[in-house]
Amino acid sequence: MNVGLEVACGQQTNSPEKDVPELIDKPSKIARHHHIFPTYTLEFPTLPAIMPEIASPPSPIAVPPQSSSPLHILPPPFTDSNLTVLTQGAEALVYLTTFLTPSTPVVLKYRPPKPYRHPILDKRLTKARLLAEARVLVKCRKEGVKVPGVIGGDYENGWLVLEYIDGVTTRKCLDEWVHRVGMKVVQQDRERGNAERKLEAAAENGVQGEEQELWDLMRRVGSAVGKLHEIGVCHGDLTTSNLMVRKKARSRTEEPHPWPAGRQTASAIREAAITDVDAAPSPAEPMESELSGDIVIIDFGLATQTIADEDRAVDLYVLERAFAATHPAAEPLFREVLKVYGDSFKGAKVVLRRLEDVRLRGRKRSMLG
Amino acid sequence: MAAVRTFFLPHYPTYPIHICMFQDVSNAAYLRSQLLEANPDFDYAFLDAAMILSASHLLSASFLALHAHLTHRSKTRTPHSELVFRLHPNPNIGEAYKRFGISDSSSTLIAVKFGKLSKREDGKGDMSGEDVGKFLGEVVQGKCVDVGEQGEEVERFRDLGRIGKVYKVGAPGNKNGNGNGNGKKRAREDADGEGDGDTEPVDKVLEMEMVILGMMTIKGS
Ligand SMILES: Nc1ncnc2c1ncn2[C@@H]1O[C@H](COP(=O)(O)OP(=O)(O)OP(=O)(O)O)[C@@H](O)[C@H]1O
Ligand SMILES: [Mg+2]
C-alpha cells in the first residue's frame, strides 16, 4: 500500500570506493575538450568561451566522497532527498536514485546553473540543451537504437531522469582486456620484453575464448553506431565511456528490476551499483557475461540530428581517438568496428572515406600545435 | 466502499496518490456530466482504463501533474485535470480529455485523486484513501477491481492498439487491431532477427512504455 516512503529517506554514507567510476571516466572528459578539427566547432557557436570549471579538482584522486556537504542544492523535488552521486562531469551532476516506484532505479542528470553566465541566458541555454538531449533520446528509443529511456524531466530547472543502465563502459572492457593480455604476456615473455607486440598479435588474431567475446563486442559497437547514424543522429562525444555494455544478468530478464521491491535505501542502491560497475571479473562471474551484453549509447548532451557525412565521420574519429588512448594495440579492434560500421547502412562507406579526411586534418592540426 | 490503493512517489513522499479501478461501469455519462459541471466533489481524474498502459505510465503522468502543480506551472485548472493533460503526447487539453478521459460509454475506469491537494467535505484535513473509497463506492455504478499493491493491475483493461495509435508507436501483439486481453503477462518477443547487434530479446511492451514516458516528458508545454 505504502509504496515509496522508505526510499526518499535512505541515508547517505561516506564511501571512498564511490569515486572509482569517476576515475575511470576521467580521460574521456579531457578528450572532449581537445578541439582538433579546424572545420568543426564543438558545442554551440552562441556560447561564450568555455571557462575553466569552477568545481574541477586539481587531480582526479583529490575528489572527496562529498557526502558531508552537498555538492549543490538540488531543485525540487530532489532538494530534500539524499541522492548518491555517480559522477560529477564537465557539465552535469549525475546521481543514482529511484523514480515513480521505489524499485525503479534511475539516473538523475542535473545541470546546475553556471554562475558566470547571465541567469536568464543560462536558464534558456540549459533548457534548450536538456530538451534537445531528451528529444534525441526519445527519437533513438522510438527507432530502436539502444539508449537510456527518458522517464522524467524539468527543463526549466535543469534536470532529466533517465533509465538506469546496469552495465560497464566499453572503456573499462578495453582497459581490462589490455591488462589481462598484458599480464599474461609479461609472465610468459619476461626476458624478451615484447609485451607490446604480443598484445598486438593477440588483437590481430586473438580467436580463443574471451578474445572472441571482445571481437564480438567490437562488432556490436560498429553496428550500434551505424544504427545511430542511420536514423540521423550524431552523438557529438562518442568516446568509449559513452558506450555501455549492458549487463546480461539472468536476474534482469526474470525480474524487471535489478533490485527487490520494498525497502530500498539509497545506500543499498549505491552499493549495488558499485558492485556492478567496479567488481573485478571473478571466477564466479566470468568475463564473458560482462562482454556479451547489448551496447547502450549514453550521454547525448552534445548530440545533433544530422545526416552530414562530416558529423558522422567526426563521431568515428572521436571514437578512434578514444580507442587509441586505451592502448596502441587496440587499433585492430577499432578496424573491426569500422568494418561492421561500413556494412551497417547505405552511405556508411562514404563516411569511412570522409573519416580519412578528418584524420588528415586532425594530424595536420596536431603538427601545427 | 471501493478498494483504493494509495501510492507515494519517491521524492514526493508526503503526497498520497489514491487510485481506484472499476469495470462494468454503467453510469459513465453521469460521472462525465458532473465533471463538465465542474462539481467540486468530482474533482478526480476519471480515466478510460483502456488507455492506461501500465502502472509506470499512470504514475509518470501523476508525477508530471503533481510536479507542475507544486512548482506553479500547471496548464490546467486542477492537478486532476493536469493529470489528464499530461497523459497526451500533445499539449491539447481537449484532445487529452477525449483520448484519456472517460466517455459516456466507458465501461472501465481508473479514478485518481491527489489526497493532499483535496480537502474533505467537512474541512477536517486531506482526503484519505478511505474517504476516496467511500465516495467512489457511492457514485460509481460498477464493480471495483483492486489495482494491486504495486499498481500492476491498472494494465488489466488496456487496449494496446488504441494506446499505440495516440502515441504513434507500434503496438505489439496487435495482429487483429486489438491488443486487448493480454492480462498482466508481458509477451517477450524475440528481436527482429536482423542481426543488428541485439544480444537479448526485446520486451516490446516495455519498449513502448519507455517511449511513451519519454514522449510525455518532452511534449511541448
Ligand atoms: N543511464 C545511465 N545509466 C547508468 N549510468 C549512467 C547513465 N547515464 C550516465 N551514467 C553514468 O554517469 C556518467 C556521466 O554521465 P554522462 O556522460 O551522461 O554525463 P556528463 O558527461 O557528465 O554530462 P554531459 O556530457 O552531458 O555534459 C557516465 O559516464 C556513466 O558512468
Ligand atoms: Mg560523458
XYZ file of C-alpha atoms and ligand atoms in Angstrom:
622
model
C 0.000 0.000 0.000
C 2.516 2.475 1.129
C 4.982 2.290 -1.680
C 7.840 4.635 -1.685
C 8.189 6.234 1.655
C 11.345 4.391 2.586
C 13.337 5.423 -0.407
C 13.365 9.089 -0.057
C 14.957 8.877 3.321
C 17.823 6.486 2.624
C 20.843 7.850 4.373
C 23.972 8.786 2.590
C 27.182 7.360 3.902
C 30.741 8.153 3.243
C 32.319 5.778 0.821
C 35.706 6.195 -0.746
C 35.075 3.429 -3.289
C 32.357 5.520 -4.751
C 34.773 7.568 -6.725
C 36.330 4.780 -8.647
C 33.953 5.069 -11.607
C 34.790 8.730 -11.643
C 38.466 7.972 -12.072
C 37.798 5.536 -14.823
C 35.789 8.024 -16.814
C 38.103 10.950 -16.414
C 40.167 10.740 -19.601
C 37.109 10.883 -21.819
C 36.164 14.171 -20.324
C 39.569 15.535 -21.055
C 39.407 14.208 -24.575
C 36.178 16.084 -25.127
C 37.868 19.397 -24.863
C 40.531 18.790 -27.445
C 39.322 20.833 -30.310
C 41.174 19.083 -33.002
C 39.172 19.888 -36.058
C 39.618 23.110 -37.920
C 36.251 22.947 -39.619
C 34.405 21.556 -36.675
C 33.001 23.687 -33.930
C 32.050 21.751 -30.882
C 29.084 22.718 -28.755
C 27.122 25.793 -29.632
C 28.507 28.723 -31.541
C 26.478 31.128 -29.427
C 28.118 30.022 -26.226
C 30.753 32.203 -24.671
C 34.221 30.691 -24.480
C 34.274 27.817 -22.063
C 35.563 28.912 -18.722
C 37.536 26.621 -16.505
C 35.175 24.528 -14.427
C 34.822 26.028 -11.009
C 34.401 22.751 -9.278
C 37.054 20.830 -11.167
C 39.548 19.203 -8.840
C 43.299 19.553 -9.284
C 43.686 15.840 -9.835
C 41.171 13.021 -10.123
C 42.388 11.467 -6.921
C 41.650 14.578 -4.980
C 37.890 14.260 -5.434
C 36.489 13.688 -1.981
C 33.478 11.451 -1.474
C 31.394 14.593 -0.970
C 28.797 13.360 1.392
C 29.194 15.620 4.356
C 28.316 18.704 2.369
C 26.031 18.500 -0.639
C 27.558 19.392 -3.993
C 24.657 21.584 -4.935
C 21.244 22.390 -3.684
C 19.104 20.311 -5.979
C 15.852 21.696 -7.368
C 12.525 20.278 -6.204
C 11.503 17.562 -5.717
C 15.041 16.378 -5.020
C 16.058 19.127 -2.637
C 15.493 17.063 0.474
C 16.298 13.666 -0.982
C 19.615 12.113 -0.155
C 20.963 11.093 -3.500
C 24.010 9.096 -4.438
C 26.497 10.887 -6.647
C 27.594 8.789 -9.606
C 29.760 11.320 -11.403
C 30.440 14.984 -11.424
C 31.059 15.679 -15.079
C 32.046 18.704 -17.027
C 28.506 19.913 -17.466
C 26.292 17.740 -15.375
C 25.982 16.116 -11.997
C 24.813 12.553 -12.238
C 23.033 10.858 -9.365
C 21.612 7.429 -8.776
C 18.136 7.337 -7.281
C 14.669 5.902 -7.756
C 11.689 7.326 -9.578
C 7.979 6.526 -9.875
C 8.391 3.459 -7.672
C 10.997 2.545 -5.060
C 12.106 -0.371 -7.210
C 12.761 1.694 -10.326
C 16.421 2.703 -10.316
C 17.129 5.788 -12.377
C 19.846 8.252 -13.114
C 19.214 11.900 -12.355
C 21.203 14.219 -14.574
C 21.303 17.742 -13.255
C 22.847 20.726 -14.969
C 23.425 23.283 -12.256
C 23.279 26.962 -13.126
C 26.563 28.404 -14.308
C 27.372 31.317 -12.040
C 29.469 33.054 -14.672
C 26.611 33.234 -17.139
C 23.747 35.646 -17.088
C 20.945 33.874 -15.200
C 18.283 34.318 -17.854
C 20.582 33.316 -20.692
C 21.829 30.408 -18.611
C 18.335 29.155 -17.943
C 17.417 29.393 -21.583
C 20.547 27.577 -22.755
C 20.203 24.846 -20.153
C 16.595 24.319 -21.091
C 17.360 24.161 -24.796
C 20.204 21.717 -24.339
C 18.371 19.415 -21.960
C 15.304 19.370 -24.144
C 17.452 18.619 -27.181
C 19.133 15.794 -25.302
C 15.780 14.347 -24.209
C 14.320 14.647 -27.708
C 17.227 12.816 -29.269
C 16.988 10.066 -26.656
C 13.276 9.591 -27.314
C 13.857 9.563 -31.053
C 16.562 6.907 -30.674
C 14.435 4.791 -28.441
C 11.496 5.059 -30.789
C 13.611 3.969 -33.723
C 15.202 1.042 -31.979
C 18.622 2.427 -31.091
C 19.518 1.301 -27.587
C 19.791 4.324 -25.296
C 18.509 5.045 -21.797
C 14.818 5.888 -21.770
C 13.661 9.313 -20.644
C 11.498 8.856 -17.565
C 11.074 12.391 -16.325
C 12.432 15.879 -16.519
C 12.075 19.543 -15.828
C 13.981 21.541 -18.396
C 13.461 24.901 -16.755
C 15.053 23.573 -13.617
C 17.815 21.701 -15.378
C 17.146 18.047 -14.675
C 16.431 14.886 -16.560
C 15.615 11.448 -15.189
C 16.919 8.578 -17.283
C 16.569 4.839 -17.170
C 19.448 3.338 -15.233
C 21.692 1.184 -17.381
C 23.088 -1.687 -15.405
C 26.426 -2.347 -17.028
C 30.014 -1.296 -17.612
C 31.599 1.081 -20.070
C 33.364 -0.183 -23.172
C 36.313 1.749 -21.896
C 36.502 -0.483 -18.868
C 36.179 -3.599 -21.002
C 39.095 -2.470 -23.150
C 41.240 -1.488 -20.191
C 40.669 -4.837 -18.574
C 41.454 -6.641 -21.766
C 44.739 -4.745 -22.115
C 45.540 -5.501 -18.527
C 44.690 -9.194 -18.823
C 46.587 -9.828 -22.013
C 49.445 -7.672 -20.808
C 49.793 -9.616 -17.603
C 49.802 -12.941 -19.359
C 52.432 -11.807 -21.781
C 54.608 -10.291 -19.116
C 54.611 -13.560 -17.264
C 55.397 -15.639 -20.316
C 57.913 -13.474 -22.096
C 59.568 -11.517 -19.401
C 63.068 -11.978 -20.797
C 62.149 -10.960 -24.320
C 60.163 -7.962 -23.144
C 57.998 -7.784 -26.214
C 54.759 -7.444 -24.342
C 53.536 -4.833 -26.682
C 53.982 -6.909 -29.792
C 52.275 -9.823 -28.139
C 49.361 -7.633 -27.301
C 49.072 -6.568 -30.876
C 49.317 -10.127 -32.031
C 46.565 -11.031 -29.630
C 44.428 -8.320 -31.104
C 45.281 -9.285 -34.690
C 44.399 -12.899 -34.443
C 43.017 -13.365 -30.996
C 40.473 -16.028 -31.513
C 40.188 -18.117 -28.436
C 37.513 -17.714 -25.805
C 37.408 -14.352 -24.236
C 39.203 -12.709 -27.173
C 36.355 -13.831 -29.361
C 33.978 -12.135 -26.953
C 35.873 -8.903 -27.323
C 35.737 -9.062 -31.102
C 32.018 -9.687 -30.956
C 31.738 -6.671 -28.735
C 33.549 -4.579 -31.350
C 31.096 -5.723 -33.988
C 28.191 -4.721 -31.821
C 29.788 -1.311 -31.294
C 30.102 -0.869 -35.057
C 26.529 -1.858 -35.605
C 25.202 0.331 -32.766
C 26.996 3.408 -34.081
C 25.839 2.580 -37.610
C 22.252 2.383 -36.463
C 22.545 5.680 -34.631
C 23.893 7.430 -37.714
C 21.368 5.753 -39.929
C 18.428 7.285 -38.051
C 20.003 10.716 -38.431
C 21.664 11.255 -35.089
C 25.290 12.131 -34.424
C 26.469 11.724 -30.896
C 28.971 14.548 -30.607
C 31.071 12.921 -27.897
C 31.415 9.325 -28.954
C 34.017 8.068 -26.504
C 34.361 4.549 -25.172
C 32.984 5.813 -21.842
C 29.742 6.697 -23.520
C 29.255 3.219 -24.932
C 27.984 0.987 -22.184
C 27.744 -2.783 -22.284
C 24.562 -3.710 -20.517
C 24.840 -6.474 -18.013
C 23.238 -9.588 -19.290
C 22.105 -10.798 -15.909
C 19.585 -13.581 -15.803
C 18.123 -11.684 -12.909
C 17.420 -8.813 -15.235
C 15.425 -10.996 -17.592
C 13.484 -12.857 -14.945
C 12.774 -9.801 -12.889
C 12.137 -6.414 -14.419
C 14.079 -4.661 -11.691
C 17.636 -5.332 -10.655
C 16.732 -4.889 -7.019
C 13.959 -6.372 -4.979
C 10.997 -4.132 -4.382
C 10.356 -2.774 -0.948
C 12.948 -1.484 1.445
C 15.268 0.219 -0.908
C 17.649 2.662 0.605
C 19.857 4.937 -1.362
C 22.896 3.264 0.113
C 21.681 -0.167 -0.900
C 21.182 1.053 -4.418
C 24.572 2.649 -4.474
C 26.147 -0.489 -3.145
C 24.514 -2.499 -5.862
C 25.679 -0.027 -8.458
C 29.207 -0.077 -7.166
C 29.409 -3.825 -7.190
C 28.042 -3.859 -10.701
C 30.345 -1.280 -12.095
C 33.507 -1.967 -10.242
C 33.569 -5.614 -9.406
C 36.688 -7.131 -10.870
C 35.878 -10.125 -13.014
C 35.878 -13.030 -10.629
C 35.975 -16.717 -11.479
C 32.388 -16.977 -10.273
C 31.265 -14.443 -12.835
C 33.355 -14.947 -15.918
C 34.318 -12.062 -18.143
C 32.240 -13.455 -20.974
C 28.983 -12.325 -19.440
C 30.314 -8.839 -18.990
C 31.351 -8.511 -22.615
C 28.350 -10.126 -24.179
C 25.554 -7.669 -23.404
C 23.819 -5.131 -25.618
C 25.602 -1.903 -26.432
C 23.750 1.050 -24.938
C 24.860 4.501 -26.030
C 24.686 7.168 -23.317
C 25.357 10.871 -22.822
C 23.570 12.697 -25.622
C 24.388 16.116 -24.193
C 26.187 17.115 -27.395
C 24.142 15.128 -29.881
C 22.635 16.628 -33.005
C 20.094 15.450 -35.521
C 22.066 15.365 -38.720
C 22.914 13.102 -41.612
C 26.010 15.043 -42.678
C 28.942 12.803 -43.562
C 31.270 15.217 -41.822
C 29.449 14.911 -38.494
C 29.293 11.164 -38.817
C 32.982 10.955 -39.659
C 33.875 13.146 -36.708
C 31.922 10.800 -34.434
C 34.033 7.931 -35.740
C 37.214 9.934 -35.379
C 36.478 10.783 -31.760
C 35.832 7.115 -31.112
C 39.039 6.162 -32.878
C 40.986 8.535 -30.650
C 39.343 7.033 -27.605
C 40.445 3.573 -28.718
C 43.951 4.811 -29.377
C 44.057 6.341 -25.916
C 43.417 2.915 -24.416
C 46.443 1.299 -25.987
C 48.093 1.252 -29.409
C 47.177 -2.405 -29.585
C 43.501 -1.529 -29.651
C 43.843 -0.322 -33.235
C 42.935 -3.606 -34.894
C 39.929 -3.780 -32.655
C 38.775 -0.424 -33.940
C 39.300 -1.593 -37.506
C 36.722 -4.265 -36.777
C 34.328 -1.596 -35.522
C 34.761 0.298 -38.789
C 34.350 -2.817 -40.855
C 30.953 -3.575 -39.376
C 30.001 0.095 -39.452
C 30.820 0.232 -43.154
C 28.310 -2.506 -43.875
C 25.659 -1.299 -41.498
C 23.758 1.210 -43.623
C 23.617 2.757 -47.036
C 26.061 5.618 -47.087
C 28.351 4.249 -44.391
C 31.155 3.653 -46.899
C 31.127 7.319 -47.823
C 31.506 8.185 -44.173
C 34.552 5.935 -43.934
C 36.138 7.804 -46.819
C 35.334 11.079 -45.133
C 36.960 9.752 -41.971
C 40.263 9.684 -43.828
C 39.979 13.425 -44.475
C 39.127 14.087 -40.865
C 42.152 12.072 -39.751
C 44.381 14.075 -42.041
C 43.094 17.345 -40.701
C 43.488 16.059 -37.186
C 47.115 15.173 -37.826
C 47.916 18.456 -39.556
C 46.345 20.304 -36.722
C 48.370 18.490 -34.091
C 51.585 19.150 -36.045
C 50.818 22.840 -36.028
C 50.218 22.511 -32.279
C -16.902 1.097 -0.236
C -14.472 0.717 -3.108
C -10.944 -0.667 -2.669
C -8.436 2.133 -3.013
C -4.669 1.809 -3.215
C -2.505 4.671 -2.138
C 0.866 5.348 -3.733
C 3.707 7.613 -2.757
C 6.162 8.708 -5.414
C 9.826 8.737 -4.466
C 10.832 12.367 -3.790
C 7.212 13.346 -3.157
C 6.715 11.165 -0.092
C 4.098 13.382 1.507
C 1.687 13.470 -1.422
C -0.530 10.387 -1.385
C -1.994 9.365 -4.724
C -5.190 7.388 -4.333
C -6.048 5.050 -7.198
C -9.203 3.025 -7.705
C -10.370 0.997 -10.704
C -13.807 -0.164 -11.862
C -15.193 -2.447 -14.517
C -18.755 -2.927 -15.799
C -19.371 0.753 -15.211
C -22.913 1.712 -16.169
C -23.091 5.400 -15.277
C -20.081 6.890 -17.044
C -22.353 9.505 -18.651
C -23.459 10.705 -15.240
C -19.880 10.877 -13.952
C -18.881 12.828 -17.013
C -21.739 15.263 -16.615
C -20.522 16.039 -13.101
C -17.043 16.702 -14.467
C -18.447 19.004 -17.121
C -20.431 20.870 -14.500
C -17.219 21.214 -12.511
C -18.881 19.782 -9.431
C -16.095 20.163 -6.853
C -16.870 16.785 -5.288
C -15.972 15.232 -8.589
C -12.535 16.766 -8.799
C -10.898 13.478 -9.786
C -9.043 12.245 -12.809
C -11.513 9.759 -14.288
C -9.535 7.869 -16.881
C -10.543 5.356 -19.501
C -8.772 2.216 -18.245
C -8.254 1.074 -21.838
C -5.796 3.923 -22.312
C -3.522 3.168 -19.371
C -0.574 1.034 -20.408
C 0.936 0.287 -17.036
C 1.500 1.487 -13.504
C 4.579 3.400 -14.674
C 2.529 5.107 -17.361
C -0.057 6.278 -14.825
C 2.478 7.180 -12.149
C 4.583 9.113 -14.630
C 1.630 11.284 -15.648
C 0.778 11.659 -11.968
C 4.298 12.789 -11.222
C 4.286 15.339 -14.027
C 0.923 16.711 -12.901
C 1.912 16.882 -9.259
C 5.233 18.464 -10.095
C 3.654 21.047 -12.393
C 1.119 21.895 -9.720
C 3.624 22.211 -6.897
C 6.002 24.307 -8.986
C 3.113 26.526 -10.120
C 3.340 25.655 -13.780
C 0.073 23.817 -14.316
C -1.592 24.402 -17.640
C -4.995 23.430 -16.379
C -7.365 24.213 -13.538
C -6.695 21.414 -11.066
C -3.988 18.780 -10.517
C -6.534 16.223 -11.667
C -7.206 17.865 -14.995
C -3.451 18.349 -15.232
C -3.003 14.579 -14.963
C -5.300 14.031 -17.935
C -3.463 16.756 -19.822
C -0.044 15.230 -19.071
C -1.046 11.862 -20.477
C -1.476 13.171 -24.000
C 1.561 13.449 -26.285
C 0.467 16.913 -27.439
C -0.320 19.948 -25.335
C -4.032 19.983 -26.031
C -6.388 19.626 -23.102
C -9.472 18.947 -25.214
C -7.781 16.128 -27.060
C -6.416 14.792 -23.792
C -9.888 14.502 -22.277
C -11.195 12.946 -25.463
C -8.487 10.284 -25.569
C -7.776 9.566 -21.920
C -10.851 10.742 -20.045
C -13.968 8.641 -19.718
C -16.599 8.827 -22.403
C -20.321 8.336 -21.917
C -19.937 4.732 -22.974
C -16.846 3.797 -20.955
C -17.257 0.560 -19.069
C -13.911 0.524 -17.314
C -12.346 3.440 -15.499
C -9.473 4.385 -13.275
C -10.027 7.188 -10.788
C -7.074 9.108 -9.407
C -7.100 11.541 -6.506
C -4.245 13.584 -5.059
C -5.048 13.286 -1.366
C -3.127 16.198 -0.032
C -4.384 18.553 -2.703
C -8.011 17.832 -1.889
C -9.800 18.823 1.273
C -12.501 16.760 2.903
C -16.020 17.993 2.696
C -16.179 18.626 6.436
C -12.966 20.656 6.195
C -11.158 18.226 8.501
C -7.900 17.664 6.679
C -6.854 15.899 3.493
C -8.722 13.236 1.574
C -7.677 9.807 2.773
C -7.872 6.600 0.799
C -10.883 5.746 2.884
C -12.647 8.983 2.018
C -11.999 8.331 -1.639
C -13.198 4.736 -1.415
C -16.362 5.787 0.310
C -17.176 8.486 -2.197
C -16.410 6.419 -5.285
C -18.315 3.447 -3.879
C -21.358 5.681 -3.700
C -21.162 7.466 -7.032
C -19.708 4.887 -9.430
C -22.045 2.155 -10.553
C -19.746 -0.709 -11.359
C -17.517 -3.383 -9.963
C -14.391 -2.285 -8.151
C -11.171 -4.063 -9.192
C -8.121 -3.979 -6.939
C -5.209 -2.333 -8.778
C -2.691 -4.351 -6.754
C -0.012 -3.422 -4.286
C 2.345 -2.162 -6.990
C -0.475 -0.937 -9.221
C 0.296 -3.826 -11.519
C -3.391 -4.413 -12.287
C -4.013 -0.985 -13.808
C -2.997 -2.516 -17.115
C -5.677 -5.159 -16.991
C -8.105 -3.410 -19.344
C -5.579 -1.715 -21.580
C -6.044 -1.617 -25.324
C -2.578 -1.656 -26.847
C -3.947 -0.783 -30.272
C -5.602 2.406 -29.101
C -2.709 3.416 -26.906
C -0.242 2.833 -29.733
C -2.335 4.972 -32.046
C -2.451 8.011 -29.767
C 1.287 7.943 -29.180
C 2.045 6.816 -32.732
C 4.119 3.899 -31.561
C 3.745 0.423 -32.951
C 1.535 -1.675 -30.740
C 2.987 -5.111 -30.107
C 0.956 -8.277 -30.443
C -1.659 -6.318 -32.288
C -2.431 -8.518 -35.235
C -6.191 -8.176 -35.120
C -6.154 -4.495 -34.419
C -6.924 -5.061 -30.781
C -4.171 -5.840 -28.367
C -6.556 -6.395 -25.522
C -6.821 -9.327 -23.202
C -3.136 -9.674 -22.597
C -3.592 -9.552 -18.868
C -0.533 -8.754 -16.890
C 1.820 -11.202 -18.508
C 4.083 -9.382 -20.840
C 4.812 -11.124 -24.045
C 8.516 -11.391 -24.537
C 9.159 -11.405 -28.194
C 12.407 -12.052 -29.828
C 14.177 -9.213 -31.530
C 13.524 -8.858 -35.217
C 16.460 -11.082 -36.006
C 18.066 -8.610 -38.344
C 21.473 -9.308 -36.917
C 21.607 -5.736 -35.713
C 23.660 -6.483 -32.687
C 20.953 -7.374 -30.208
C 22.053 -9.962 -27.762
C 18.911 -10.054 -25.739
C 15.219 -10.411 -26.507
C 13.295 -7.178 -26.554
C 10.179 -6.790 -24.467
C 8.049 -4.806 -26.862
C 5.544 -3.574 -24.315
C 8.330 -2.288 -22.109
C 9.859 -0.591 -25.150
C 6.531 1.042 -25.882
C 6.244 2.137 -22.275
C 9.675 3.717 -22.286
C 8.937 5.657 -25.477
C 5.621 6.858 -24.062
C 7.192 8.023 -20.797
C 9.712 9.941 -22.878
C 7.025 11.489 -25.067
C 5.027 12.670 -22.071
C 8.169 14.181 -20.621
C 9.289 16.073 -23.710
C 5.990 17.310 -25.014
C 5.959 20.999 -25.795
C 4.476 22.843 -22.887
N 21.583 5.994 -17.920
C 22.677 5.716 -17.220
N 22.796 4.530 -16.599
C 23.901 4.254 -15.886
N 24.923 5.088 -15.731
C 24.863 6.278 -16.324
C 23.744 6.655 -17.100
N 23.944 7.907 -17.565
C 25.129 8.286 -17.091
N 25.701 7.321 -16.349
C 26.989 7.373 -15.680
O 27.298 8.717 -15.395
C 28.423 9.149 -16.154
C 28.239 10.574 -16.643
O 27.064 10.680 -17.392
P 27.004 11.485 -18.743
O 28.124 11.053 -19.606
O 25.639 11.366 -19.286
O 27.205 12.959 -18.209
P 28.341 14.033 -18.422
O 29.360 13.560 -19.357
O 28.760 14.462 -17.077
O 27.475 15.185 -18.973
P 27.453 15.934 -20.359
O 28.408 15.269 -21.275
O 26.041 15.897 -20.844
O 27.855 17.316 -20.017
C 28.563 8.141 -17.259
O 29.876 8.014 -17.704
C 28.062 6.865 -16.599
O 29.073 6.263 -15.825
Mg 30.006 11.591 -20.510
